[in-house]
Amino acid sequence: MNSSRLIGDWVQVSDLKDSMGEREMSEIRESLQKRKSKYIKTQPLYQNYWLQTMHRTPPKPAQDSSVVDATLSLAGFVASSILNSSSQLSPKDSSFMFWHQVPEVKNSGLLDVLTAQEHKLQEAMFEVITSEASYLRSLTVAVNHFSKCPELLDILTPTERHTLFSNMLEVKEVSERFLLDLEERLEENIFVRDISDIVLRHCIDFRRVYVPYVTNQMYQEKMLQQLMLNDEFVQVLKKLEVQPLCQRQPLKSFLILPFQRITRMKIMLANILMLTSPECPMLESVRRAVETIGEIVHACNENVKMMRQIEELVSLEKRLEFVSTKSLPLISQTRFLVKEGELNELSIPESGHKLGNAPKAIYLHLFNDILLLSQKEEDKFSVVDYARTSRVRTDCLNGKSLVFNLCLSENHKGVTRNLILGAGNESEAQEWVAAISAQSAESESQNKNAGRC
């Protein structure tokens, strides 16, 4: 069977699961496995490849390509503890093949006629192929050695197993199809004209598997920490990690592979774009590949932020008490915390009195769509008032840089309430005024746009 047709059929497997029996699915898998990767056994584990690339001096990226290694760093996934745990190259598995080392390239005479830039471009495209083989090799260990281990399956509940390994099997299957297409292109001609079209063809699958995997990593990390308190799990894990095929790499380093790969993919494609001459026919295709992979990375990042925001809301909701106000559902996919902190509520002196009552501490939680005012009692917050940010106004009082006015034009009771709030210093007061004003303006703008729709 033609391999490109076979792979094209396999791409549709996920859409046919509901209408296809297990027997047919198994036949497709067996057919796909008949064509083996040429490079998967010759490349190092991806953890070693990753460390090798970190020790290289990377070329200066083009202006429109961003460094994406840190794109998801705010989520805390590339933690030093994880990288340090696999920071040593295995002496048995530290080789990495370059395009100019391929026997067919040496014998072709191409190295004598190519310009330096053309040579670099070939090396850049070849790296996508060999690094994918390296990546698939590590994914295979992660799936076959860890996630399918009978001893681990006996210990883990279905929920624990799903949380720990997520959709890694699907990630591996997508990598297999992608690598076979790349290697087929290389077999057609050792001088590769383009691979961006192959990348674009697989981007639908990349998005389908990478976004949920990276989104789940926050829960994956927590699950692993929880399981490490289980002595039986730890004993089995240690036995698995010391096996030769792991090459001293811990489970953590295998779980983080998809995150590392999707971010590395954009860096490699950006490098190809930089080396592609302006008059080259594939230029636009490469640019679209960079943009599309960048969109997938962005989607991963946005999902991670959303999940962290929801986790933050869940944690805060447990600490909120609505005693003197109507209860407010806090958890929402569109809501996030902008700023929080304790201020002093100052009373306005009555007529004929020089001083008002003593300041009273009040705690503010400013979200993108709502402002909560509470009394903090140990680790709990007793909500005393709240209002939509579109109904909140604030400004500094003349001559009193530490004090500003807060007006709830429509609070939880539907009435207007004015407060005079004092901060610890001038900078803090200005930050609160700026933050509240910005959210108020943003909420108003969204309401007007919604009204037009």
GROMACS .gro file of N, CA and C in nm, residues 321-322 324-326 328 362-365 370-375 382-388 406 408 410-419:
model
  105
  321GLU      N    1  -1.714   3.428   5.238
  321GLU     CA    2  -1.840   3.410   5.311
  321GLU      C    3  -1.933   3.526   5.282
  322PHE      N    4  -2.052   3.494   5.234
  322PHE     CA    5  -2.153   3.597   5.203
  322PHE      C    6  -2.256   3.597   5.317
  324SER      N    7  -2.356   3.908   5.497
  324SER     CA    8  -2.440   4.028   5.493
  324SER      C    9  -2.481   4.067   5.351
  325THR      N   10  -2.446   3.984   5.253
  325THR     CA   11  -2.483   4.014   5.114
  325THR      C   12  -2.538   3.887   5.048
  326LYS      N   13  -2.602   3.906   4.937
  326LYS     CA   14  -2.649   3.793   4.858
  326LYS      C   15  -2.530   3.717   4.802
  328LEU      N   16  -2.276   3.522   4.566
  328LEU     CA   17  -2.238   3.547   4.427
  328LEU      C   18  -2.156   3.430   4.375
  362ILE      N   19  -1.027   4.723   5.507
  362ILE     CA   20  -1.118   4.661   5.411
  362ILE      C   21  -1.035   4.595   5.302
  363TYR      N   22  -1.074   4.477   5.262
  363TYR     CA   23  -0.997   4.400   5.164
  363TYR      C   24  -1.067   4.403   5.029
  364LEU      N   25  -0.991   4.434   4.923
  364LEU     CA   26  -1.046   4.442   4.787
  364LEU      C   27  -0.996   4.327   4.701
  365HIS      N   28  -1.089   4.264   4.630
  365HIS     CA   29  -1.056   4.167   4.525
  365HIS      C   30  -1.109   4.227   4.395
  370ILE      N   31  -1.580   4.224   3.818
  370ILE     CA   32  -1.647   4.253   3.945
  370ILE      C   33  -1.546   4.295   4.051
  371LEU      N   34  -1.591   4.377   4.145
  371LEU     CA   35  -1.508   4.421   4.257
  371LEU      C   36  -1.575   4.375   4.386
  372LEU      N   37  -1.500   4.301   4.469
  372LEU     CA   38  -1.550   4.255   4.598
  372LEU      C   39  -1.486   4.335   4.711
  373LEU      N   40  -1.565   4.376   4.809
  373LEU     CA   41  -1.515   4.442   4.930
  373LEU      C   42  -1.545   4.352   5.048
  374SER      N   43  -1.443   4.320   5.126
  374SER     CA   44  -1.460   4.223   5.234
  374SER      C   45  -1.389   4.266   5.362
  375GLN      N   46  -1.429   4.202   5.470
  375GLN     CA   47  -1.357   4.210   5.596
  375GLN      C   48  -1.278   4.080   5.610
  382SER      N   49  -1.513   3.791   5.466
  382SER     CA   50  -1.657   3.813   5.479
  382SER      C   51  -1.696   3.929   5.387
  383VAL      N   52  -1.767   3.897   5.281
  383VAL     CA   53  -1.800   3.998   5.179
  383VAL      C   54  -1.906   4.095   5.234
  384VAL      N   55  -1.876   4.226   5.226
  384VAL     CA   56  -1.969   4.328   5.274
  384VAL      C   57  -2.035   4.405   5.160
  385ASP      N   58  -1.975   4.399   5.041
  385ASP     CA   59  -2.034   4.469   4.927
  385ASP      C   60  -1.963   4.424   4.799
  386TYR      N   61  -2.031   4.442   4.688
  386TYR     CA   62  -1.967   4.417   4.558
  386TYR      C   63  -2.044   4.489   4.449
  387ALA      N   64  -1.976   4.507   4.335
  387ALA     CA   65  -2.037   4.575   4.220
  387ALA      C   66  -1.966   4.533   4.093
  388ARG      N   67  -2.038   4.539   3.983
  388ARG     CA   68  -1.977   4.514   3.853
  388ARG      C   69  -1.874   4.624   3.826
  406LEU      N   70  -1.370   5.598   4.594
  406LEU     CA   71  -1.425   5.483   4.523
  406LEU      C   72  -1.577   5.494   4.525
  408LEU      N   73  -1.929   5.317   4.400
  408LEU     CA   74  -2.005   5.208   4.343
  408LEU      C   75  -2.140   5.266   4.302
  410GLU      N   76  -2.372   5.137   4.145
  410GLU     CA   77  -2.479   5.038   4.163
  410GLU      C   78  -2.419   4.915   4.230
  411ASN      N   79  -2.434   4.908   4.362
  411ASN     CA   80  -2.374   4.796   4.435
  411ASN      C   81  -2.467   4.674   4.434
  412HIS      N   82  -2.442   4.578   4.520
  412HIS     CA   83  -2.521   4.455   4.518
  412HIS      C   84  -2.667   4.478   4.553
  413LYS      N   85  -2.697   4.592   4.620
  413LYS     CA   86  -2.836   4.627   4.652
  413LYS      C   87  -2.897   4.717   4.545
  414GLY      N   88  -2.819   4.755   4.447
  414GLY     CA   89  -2.869   4.842   4.341
  414GLY      C   90  -2.868   4.989   4.378
  415VAL      N   91  -2.792   5.025   4.483
  415VAL     CA   92  -2.784   5.166   4.525
  415VAL      C   93  -2.640   5.215   4.512
  416THR      N   94  -2.626   5.348   4.522
  416THR     CA   95  -2.493   5.408   4.511
  416THR      C   96  -2.424   5.412   4.647
  417ARG      N   97  -2.294   5.383   4.644
  417ARG     CA   98  -2.217   5.389   4.768
  417ARG      C   99  -2.082   5.454   4.740
  418ASN      N  100  -2.044   5.551   4.822
  418ASN     CA  101  -1.914   5.618   4.809
  418ASN      C  102  -1.824   5.582   4.926
  419LEU      N  103  -1.698   5.555   4.896
  419LEU     CA  104  -1.601   5.523   4.999
  419LEU      C  105  -1.475   5.606   4.978
   0.00000   0.00000   0.00000
